[in-house]
Amino acid sequence: DRVISAGADTEEREIEAALRPRNLHDFVGQRRVRDQLSLVLEAARLRGRSADHVLLSGPPGLGKTTLSMIIAAEMNAPLRISSGPAIQHAGDLAAILSSLTEGEVLFLDEIHRMSRPAEEMLYMAMEDFRVDIVVGKGAGATAIPLELPPFTLVGATTRAGLLPGPLRDRFGFTGHLEFYGSDELELVLRRSAAMLDMQLNSAAFSEIASRSRGTPRIANRLLRRVRDWALVKGLEQVDARASSNALDMYEVDSRGLDRLDRGVLEALCLKFGGGPVGLSTLAIAVGEETETVEEVAEPYLVREGLLGRTPRGRIAMPAAWKHLGLSVPKDSPV
Ligand code: ATP
């Protein structure tokens, strides 16, 4: 697995649970979403009602699960967690909805991956706090209406654009999480380091932050790799040099690029003269599946202005040449 992958494995989920901020005050960055959400929750508390349904969108690892836990905590309500892929039949959703208690917060991760019939059941549940349970099949099938207690749905999606309009419209509040700036990542790291009882100087924090791809989950993971390094090397205080040595060892470079990312850029610049080159040819050149290059490496490379996608194929941007220590050729397509 990649050190810089934004997804989390099982072991990591446990460590993450310990590092998670528990209230809006401790949640670093995302100022706009935090302020808006704070208002939504405060208003609901003053009215003595459950909060409006909330949709959180944005790339993995930016804090959607954390925010759903904070929403439940701030509303003093229990939290139920499930996900779109786990709900394949309308019956799966009916079972969850019918067991909710008043005011409960239901977090549905990857809500865009729920099956169609479940999605339709959710429309009614969100709007009228009611579901129709269908009993029997064919001509003899009957729908038995079931009242639900008021609840708050928190939906999370990495791709808000994939959500059907009718579902999107039923959320009273939508918050889009952005990648974090270096200053914010440093704050996340300072908080985590204090909890992990680590001593780092300021330069070490900024070194790790600059390699963290704007993502708190990655920042926390890199911090743990640096912690391993410090332990093995017997360092009490970690400086920028120790951090960069540790992360170099994991092949995460100064911009947060790993071996796969650099392999793609090197192939693009050195084998194909900067492109344009088709995605499948590029994937063969780096010995990876097309999907891996497209879904794992490219989004960050595009976001960093290192790689461009054009109708004629992938191209290296001037920053890519510079990052590899090469000069931009005169006939570069950009
Ligand atoms: P996924 O969709 O992949 O589950 P996510 O967006 O739900 O990702 P979280 O699981 O909420 O991300 O966060 C990942 C880790 O990053 C957690 O350990 C959490 O502590 C940390 N984190 C996320 N956002 C913040 C933040 N704003 N402040 C401090 N820590 C944060």
CSV table of C-alpha atoms and ligand atoms in Angstrom, one decimal:
chain,number,residue,atom,x,y,z
A,1,ASP,CA,0.0,0.0,0.0
A,2,ARG,CA,1.1,3.5,-0.7
A,3,VAL,CA,2.3,5.6,2.2
A,4,ILE,CA,0.5,8.6,0.7
A,5,SER,CA,-2.8,6.8,-0.1
A,6,ALA,CA,-5.7,8.9,1.2
A,7,GLY,CA,-7.7,5.7,2.1
A,8,ALA,CA,-7.4,4.0,5.5
A,9,ASP,CA,-6.9,0.4,6.4
A,10,THR,CA,-8.3,-1.4,9.5
A,11,GLU,CA,-5.3,-0.8,11.8
A,12,GLU,CA,-5.2,2.8,10.7
A,13,ARG,CA,-8.8,3.3,11.6
A,14,GLU,CA,-8.1,2.5,15.2
A,15,ILE,CA,-5.2,4.9,15.4
A,16,GLU,CA,-7.3,7.5,13.6
A,17,ALA,CA,-10.1,7.1,16.2
A,18,ALA,CA,-7.7,8.2,18.9
A,19,LEU,CA,-6.5,11.2,16.9
A,20,ARG,CA,-10.0,12.4,15.9
A,21,PRO,CA,-11.1,15.8,17.1
A,22,ARG,CA,-14.2,15.4,19.2
A,23,ASN,CA,-15.8,18.9,18.8
A,24,LEU,CA,-16.0,21.7,16.2
A,25,HIS,CA,-13.6,23.8,18.2
A,26,ASP,CA,-10.8,21.2,17.8
A,27,PHE,CA,-11.6,20.6,14.2
A,28,VAL,CA,-8.8,22.4,12.3
A,29,GLY,CA,-9.4,24.4,9.1
A,30,GLN,CA,-12.4,24.3,6.8
A,31,ARG,CA,-13.5,27.5,8.4
A,32,ARG,CA,-16.5,28.2,6.1
A,33,VAL,CA,-18.0,24.7,6.5
A,34,ARG,CA,-17.3,24.7,10.3
A,35,ASP,CA,-19.0,28.1,10.8
A,36,GLN,CA,-22.0,27.2,8.7
A,37,LEU,CA,-22.4,23.8,10.4
A,38,SER,CA,-22.0,25.4,13.8
A,39,LEU,CA,-25.0,27.7,13.0
A,40,VAL,CA,-27.1,24.8,11.7
A,41,LEU,CA,-26.5,22.8,14.9
A,42,GLU,CA,-27.0,25.8,17.2
A,43,ALA,CA,-30.3,26.7,15.6
A,44,ALA,CA,-31.5,23.1,15.8
A,45,ARG,CA,-30.6,23.0,19.5
A,46,LEU,CA,-32.5,26.2,20.2
A,47,ARG,CA,-35.5,24.8,18.4
A,48,GLY,CA,-35.2,21.6,20.3
A,49,ARG,CA,-35.3,19.7,17.0
A,50,SER,CA,-33.0,17.3,15.3
A,51,ALA,CA,-30.7,19.1,12.8
A,52,ASP,CA,-31.4,19.3,9.1
A,53,HIS,CA,-29.8,16.6,6.9
A,54,VAL,CA,-26.2,17.3,6.0
A,55,LEU,CA,-24.3,16.4,2.9
A,56,LEU,CA,-20.5,16.4,3.1
A,57,SER,CA,-18.5,16.2,-0.1
A,58,GLY,CA,-14.8,16.1,-0.8
A,59,PRO,CA,-11.8,13.8,-1.4
A,60,PRO,CA,-11.0,11.0,1.0
A,61,GLY,CA,-9.2,11.7,4.3
A,62,LEU,CA,-10.3,15.3,4.7
A,63,GLY,CA,-12.6,14.8,7.7
A,64,LYS,CA,-16.1,13.7,6.6
A,65,THR,CA,-16.3,10.9,9.1
A,66,THR,CA,-14.8,13.1,11.8
A,67,LEU,CA,-17.4,15.8,11.2
A,68,SER,CA,-20.3,13.3,11.4
A,69,MET,CA,-19.1,12.2,14.8
A,70,ILE,CA,-18.8,15.8,15.8
A,71,ILE,CA,-22.3,16.5,14.7
A,72,ALA,CA,-23.7,13.7,16.8
A,73,ALA,CA,-21.6,14.8,19.8
A,74,GLU,CA,-22.7,18.4,19.5
A,75,MET,CA,-26.3,17.3,19.2
A,76,ASN,CA,-25.8,15.0,22.1
A,77,ALA,CA,-27.3,12.2,20.0
A,78,PRO,CA,-26.2,8.7,19.2
A,79,LEU,CA,-24.5,8.0,15.9
A,80,ARG,CA,-25.1,5.1,13.5
A,81,ILE,CA,-22.6,4.4,10.8
A,82,SER,CA,-23.1,2.6,7.5
A,83,SER,CA,-22.2,3.1,3.9
A,84,GLY,CA,-23.7,3.1,0.4
A,85,PRO,CA,-22.0,-0.1,-0.7
A,86,ALA,CA,-23.3,-1.9,2.4
A,87,ILE,CA,-26.8,-1.1,1.5
A,88,GLN,CA,-27.6,-3.1,-1.6
A,89,HIS,CA,-31.3,-3.7,-1.0
A,90,ALA,CA,-34.1,-1.4,0.1
A,91,GLY,CA,-34.6,-3.9,2.9
A,92,ASP,CA,-31.1,-3.2,4.3
A,93,LEU,CA,-31.9,0.4,4.6
A,94,ALA,CA,-35.4,-0.3,6.0
A,95,ALA,CA,-33.8,-2.3,8.8
A,96,ILE,CA,-31.5,0.6,9.7
A,97,LEU,CA,-34.1,3.3,9.5
A,98,SER,CA,-36.7,1.4,11.4
A,99,SER,CA,-34.3,0.9,14.3
A,100,LEU,CA,-33.3,4.6,14.6
A,101,THR,CA,-34.1,6.4,17.9
A,102,GLU,CA,-35.3,10.0,18.1
A,103,GLY,CA,-32.7,12.5,17.1
A,104,GLU,CA,-30.1,9.8,16.1
A,105,VAL,CA,-27.5,10.8,13.5
A,106,LEU,CA,-27.2,8.3,10.7
A,107,PHE,CA,-23.9,8.6,8.8
A,108,LEU,CA,-23.9,7.1,5.3
A,109,ASP,CA,-20.4,7.1,3.8
A,110,GLU,CA,-20.1,6.8,0.0
A,111,ILE,CA,-23.8,7.6,-0.3
A,112,HIS,CA,-23.4,7.8,-4.1
A,113,ARG,CA,-22.9,4.1,-4.2
A,114,MET,CA,-26.2,3.1,-2.7
A,115,SER,CA,-28.6,1.0,-4.9
A,116,ARG,CA,-31.4,2.7,-6.7
A,117,PRO,CA,-34.3,1.2,-4.8
A,118,ALA,CA,-32.6,2.1,-1.5
A,119,GLU,CA,-32.1,5.6,-2.7
A,120,GLU,CA,-35.8,6.0,-3.5
A,121,MET,CA,-36.7,4.7,0.0
A,122,LEU,CA,-34.3,7.3,1.4
A,123,TYR,CA,-36.1,10.2,-0.3
A,124,MET,CA,-39.3,9.5,1.5
A,125,ALA,CA,-37.5,8.9,4.8
A,126,MET,CA,-35.6,12.1,4.6
A,127,GLU,CA,-38.6,14.2,3.7
A,128,ASP,CA,-41.5,12.7,5.6
A,129,PHE,CA,-39.8,10.5,8.1
A,130,ARG,CA,-41.7,7.6,6.8
A,131,VAL,CA,-41.0,4.5,4.7
A,132,ASP,CA,-43.2,2.1,2.9
A,133,ILE,CA,-42.3,-1.5,3.6
A,134,VAL,CA,-43.3,-3.7,0.7
A,135,VAL,CA,-44.6,-7.1,1.8
A,136,GLY,CA,-45.2,-9.9,-0.7
A,137,LYS,CA,-44.5,-10.0,-4.4
A,138,GLY,CA,-46.2,-9.3,-7.7
A,139,ALA,CA,-50.0,-8.6,-7.7
A,140,GLY,CA,-50.4,-9.4,-4.1
A,141,ALA,CA,-47.6,-7.0,-2.9
A,142,THR,CA,-48.7,-4.4,-0.4
A,143,ALA,CA,-46.9,-1.4,1.0
A,144,ILE,CA,-47.1,-1.0,4.8
A,145,PRO,CA,-46.3,2.6,5.8
A,146,LEU,CA,-44.0,2.9,8.8
A,147,GLU,CA,-43.5,6.1,10.7
A,148,LEU,CA,-39.9,7.0,11.6
A,149,PRO,CA,-38.6,9.2,14.5
A,150,PRO,CA,-37.0,12.4,13.4
A,151,PHE,CA,-33.3,11.8,12.6
A,152,THR,CA,-30.4,13.6,10.9
A,153,LEU,CA,-28.9,12.0,7.9
A,154,VAL,CA,-25.2,12.9,7.3
A,155,GLY,CA,-24.3,11.7,3.8
A,156,ALA,CA,-20.7,11.7,2.7
A,157,THR,CA,-19.5,11.5,-0.9
A,158,THR,CA,-16.2,11.9,-2.7
A,159,ARG,CA,-18.2,12.9,-5.8
A,160,ALA,CA,-21.2,15.2,-5.2
A,161,GLY,CA,-21.7,15.3,-9.0
A,162,LEU,CA,-22.6,11.7,-9.0
A,163,LEU,CA,-25.5,12.2,-6.7
A,164,PRO,CA,-29.0,12.3,-8.3
A,165,GLY,CA,-30.6,15.8,-8.1
A,166,PRO,CA,-33.6,14.6,-6.0
A,167,LEU,CA,-31.3,13.2,-3.3
A,168,ARG,CA,-29.0,16.2,-3.3
A,169,ASP,CA,-32.0,18.5,-2.9
A,170,ARG,CA,-33.2,16.8,0.2
A,171,PHE,CA,-30.2,17.9,2.2
A,172,GLY,CA,-30.7,21.1,4.1
A,173,PHE,CA,-27.0,21.8,4.2
A,174,THR,CA,-24.2,20.9,1.9
A,175,GLY,CA,-20.6,21.4,3.0
A,176,HIS,CA,-17.7,20.9,0.5
A,177,LEU,CA,-14.4,20.1,2.2
A,178,GLU,CA,-11.3,21.5,0.5
A,179,PHE,CA,-7.8,20.3,0.6
A,180,TYR,CA,-6.0,21.8,3.6
A,181,GLY,CA,-3.3,24.5,3.4
A,182,SER,CA,0.2,23.8,4.9
A,183,ASP,CA,-0.6,26.0,7.9
A,184,GLU,CA,-3.7,24.0,8.7
A,185,LEU,CA,-1.9,20.7,8.3
A,186,GLU,CA,0.8,21.9,10.7
A,187,LEU,CA,-1.9,22.5,13.3
A,188,VAL,CA,-3.3,19.0,12.7
A,189,LEU,CA,0.2,17.7,13.1
A,190,ARG,CA,0.9,19.7,16.3
A,191,ARG,CA,-2.2,18.4,17.8
A,192,SER,CA,-1.5,14.8,16.9
A,193,ALA,CA,2.2,15.0,18.0
A,194,ALA,CA,1.0,16.3,21.4
A,195,MET,CA,-1.3,13.3,21.7
A,196,LEU,CA,1.4,10.9,20.6
A,197,ASP,CA,3.8,12.5,23.0
A,198,MET,CA,6.3,13.4,20.3
A,199,GLN,CA,8.7,16.4,20.3
A,200,LEU,CA,9.2,18.1,17.0
A,201,ASN,CA,10.5,21.5,16.2
A,202,SER,CA,8.6,24.0,13.9
A,203,ALA,CA,10.7,23.1,10.8
A,204,ALA,CA,9.9,19.4,11.2
A,205,PHE,CA,6.2,20.2,11.3
A,206,SER,CA,6.4,22.2,8.1
A,207,GLU,CA,8.5,19.6,6.4
A,208,ILE,CA,5.9,16.9,7.1
A,209,ALA,CA,3.0,19.2,6.2
A,210,SER,CA,4.5,20.0,2.8
A,211,ARG,CA,4.6,16.3,1.9
A,212,SER,CA,1.0,15.6,3.1
A,213,ARG,CA,-1.0,16.3,-0.1
A,214,GLY,CA,-3.3,18.7,1.7
A,215,THR,CA,-4.8,15.7,3.5
A,216,PRO,CA,-4.9,15.3,7.4
A,217,ARG,CA,-5.1,11.5,7.1
A,218,ILE,CA,-1.8,11.5,5.1
A,219,ALA,CA,-0.3,14.0,7.5
A,220,ASN,CA,-1.0,11.8,10.5
A,221,ARG,CA,0.3,8.8,8.7
A,222,LEU,CA,3.6,10.5,7.8
A,223,LEU,CA,3.9,11.7,11.3
A,224,ARG,CA,3.7,8.1,12.5
A,225,ARG,CA,6.4,7.0,10.1
A,226,VAL,CA,8.6,9.9,11.5
A,227,ARG,CA,7.8,8.6,15.0
A,228,ASP,CA,9.1,5.1,14.0
A,229,TRP,CA,12.2,6.7,12.6
A,230,ALA,CA,12.8,8.8,15.8
A,231,LEU,CA,12.3,5.7,18.0
A,232,VAL,CA,14.7,3.5,16.1
A,233,LYS,CA,17.3,6.3,15.8
A,234,GLY,CA,16.9,7.2,19.5
A,235,LEU,CA,16.0,10.8,18.8
A,236,GLU,CA,14.2,12.7,21.5
A,237,GLN,CA,13.6,15.8,19.4
A,238,VAL,CA,12.7,15.6,15.7
A,239,ASP,CA,14.0,18.3,13.4
A,240,ALA,CA,13.4,18.9,9.6
A,241,ARG,CA,16.3,16.8,8.6
A,242,ALA,CA,15.2,13.8,10.6
A,243,SER,CA,11.7,14.2,9.1
A,244,SER,CA,12.9,14.5,5.6
A,245,ASN,CA,15.3,11.5,6.0
A,246,ALA,CA,12.5,9.4,7.4
A,247,LEU,CA,10.1,10.3,4.6
A,248,ASP,CA,12.7,10.0,1.9
A,249,MET,CA,13.1,6.4,3.1
A,250,TYR,CA,9.4,5.9,2.4
A,251,GLU,CA,10.0,7.5,-1.0
A,252,VAL,CA,7.6,10.4,-0.3
A,253,ASP,CA,9.4,13.4,-1.9
A,254,SER,CA,9.3,17.1,-1.0
A,255,ARG,CA,6.0,17.6,-2.8
A,256,GLY,CA,4.3,14.5,-1.4
A,257,LEU,CA,4.9,12.5,-4.6
A,258,ASP,CA,5.7,8.8,-4.3
A,259,ARG,CA,7.4,6.3,-6.6
A,260,LEU,CA,4.3,5.8,-8.7
A,261,ASP,CA,3.7,9.5,-9.2
A,262,ARG,CA,7.3,10.1,-10.1
A,263,GLY,CA,7.3,7.1,-12.4
A,264,VAL,CA,4.4,8.6,-14.3
A,265,LEU,CA,6.1,12.0,-14.7
A,266,GLU,CA,9.5,10.4,-15.6
A,267,ALA,CA,7.9,8.2,-18.3
A,268,LEU,CA,5.9,11.2,-19.6
A,269,CYS,CA,9.0,13.5,-19.8
A,270,LEU,CA,11.8,11.1,-20.6
A,271,LYS,CA,10.1,8.5,-22.8
A,272,PHE,CA,7.4,10.5,-24.5
A,273,GLY,CA,9.1,14.0,-24.7
A,274,GLY,CA,6.4,15.5,-22.5
A,275,GLY,CA,3.5,14.0,-24.5
A,276,PRO,CA,0.8,14.1,-25.5
A,277,VAL,CA,0.6,10.4,-24.9
A,278,GLY,CA,-2.5,8.1,-24.5
A,279,LEU,CA,-3.3,6.9,-21.0
A,280,SER,CA,-2.9,3.2,-21.8
A,281,THR,CA,0.5,3.7,-23.4
A,282,LEU,CA,1.6,5.7,-20.4
A,283,ALA,CA,0.3,3.0,-18.0
A,284,ILE,CA,2.3,0.3,-19.9
A,285,ALA,CA,5.4,2.4,-19.7
A,286,VAL,CA,5.2,2.5,-15.9
A,287,GLY,CA,4.1,-1.2,-15.6
A,288,GLU,CA,0.7,-0.3,-14.0
A,289,GLU,CA,-3.0,-0.8,-14.7
A,290,THR,CA,-4.6,2.0,-16.6
A,291,GLU,CA,-7.1,2.5,-13.6
A,292,THR,CA,-4.2,2.8,-11.2
A,293,VAL,CA,-2.6,5.6,-13.2
A,294,GLU,CA,-5.9,7.3,-13.8
A,295,GLU,CA,-7.4,7.1,-10.3
A,296,VAL,CA,-4.5,6.9,-8.0
A,297,ALA,CA,-1.7,9.0,-9.5
A,298,GLU,CA,-3.3,11.5,-11.8
A,299,PRO,CA,-5.7,13.4,-9.6
A,300,TYR,CA,-2.9,14.7,-7.4
A,301,LEU,CA,-0.6,15.3,-10.3
A,302,VAL,CA,-3.3,17.3,-12.1
A,303,ARG,CA,-4.1,19.3,-9.0
A,304,GLU,CA,-0.5,20.2,-8.5
A,305,GLY,CA,-0.2,21.4,-12.0
A,306,LEU,CA,2.3,18.8,-13.0
A,307,LEU,CA,0.3,16.8,-15.5
A,308,GLY,CA,-2.3,17.9,-18.0
A,309,ARG,CA,-5.2,15.9,-19.6
A,310,THR,CA,-5.9,17.0,-23.1
A,311,PRO,CA,-8.1,15.4,-25.8
A,312,ARG,CA,-4.9,14.2,-27.5
A,313,GLY,CA,-3.5,12.6,-24.4
A,314,ARG,CA,-1.5,13.3,-21.2
A,315,ILE,CA,1.1,16.1,-21.2
A,316,ALA,CA,3.8,17.1,-18.8
A,317,MET,CA,3.3,20.7,-17.5
A,318,PRO,CA,6.4,22.9,-17.1
A,319,ALA,CA,6.3,22.3,-13.3
A,320,ALA,CA,6.8,18.5,-13.9
A,321,TRP,CA,10.1,19.1,-15.8
A,322,LYS,CA,11.3,21.4,-13.0
A,323,HIS,CA,10.3,19.0,-10.3
A,324,LEU,CA,12.4,16.2,-12.0
A,325,GLY,CA,15.3,18.6,-12.2
A,326,LEU,CA,15.1,18.9,-16.0
A,327,SER,CA,14.8,21.9,-18.2
A,328,VAL,CA,11.5,22.5,-20.0
A,329,PRO,CA,12.1,21.7,-23.7
A,330,LYS,CA,11.5,24.5,-26.3
A,331,ASP,CA,8.9,22.4,-28.1
A,332,SER,CA,6.9,21.6,-24.9
A,333,PRO,CA,3.2,21.6,-25.7
A,334,VAL,CA,2.6,24.1,-22.9
B,1,ATP,P1,-12.9,8.7,4.2
B,1,ATP,O1,-13.9,9.3,3.3
B,1,ATP,O2,-11.7,8.1,3.5
B,1,ATP,O3,-13.3,7.9,5.4
B,1,ATP,P2,-12.9,11.1,5.8
B,1,ATP,O4,-13.0,12.3,4.9
B,1,ATP,O5,-14.1,10.6,6.4
B,1,ATP,O6,-12.2,10.0,4.9
B,1,ATP,P3,-11.7,11.2,8.4
B,1,ATP,O7,-11.8,9.7,8.6
B,1,ATP,O8,-12.8,12.0,9.1
B,1,ATP,O9,-11.7,11.4,6.8
B,1,ATP,O10,-10.3,11.8,8.8
B,1,ATP,C1,-9.1,11.1,8.6
B,1,ATP,C2,-8.1,11.4,9.7
B,1,ATP,O11,-7.7,12.8,9.6
B,1,ATP,C3,-8.7,11.2,11.1
B,1,ATP,O12,-7.7,10.6,11.9
B,1,ATP,C4,-8.8,12.6,11.7
B,1,ATP,O13,-8.3,12.7,13.0
B,1,ATP,C5,-7.9,13.5,10.8
B,1,ATP,N1,-8.6,14.7,10.5
B,1,ATP,C6,-9.4,15.0,9.5
B,1,ATP,N2,-9.8,16.2,9.5
B,1,ATP,C7,-9.2,16.8,10.5
B,1,ATP,C8,-9.3,18.2,11.1
B,1,ATP,N3,-10.0,19.1,10.5
B,1,ATP,N4,-8.6,18.4,12.2
B,1,ATP,C9,-7.8,17.5,12.8
B,1,ATP,N5,-7.8,16.2,12.3
B,1,ATP,C10,-8.4,15.9,11.2
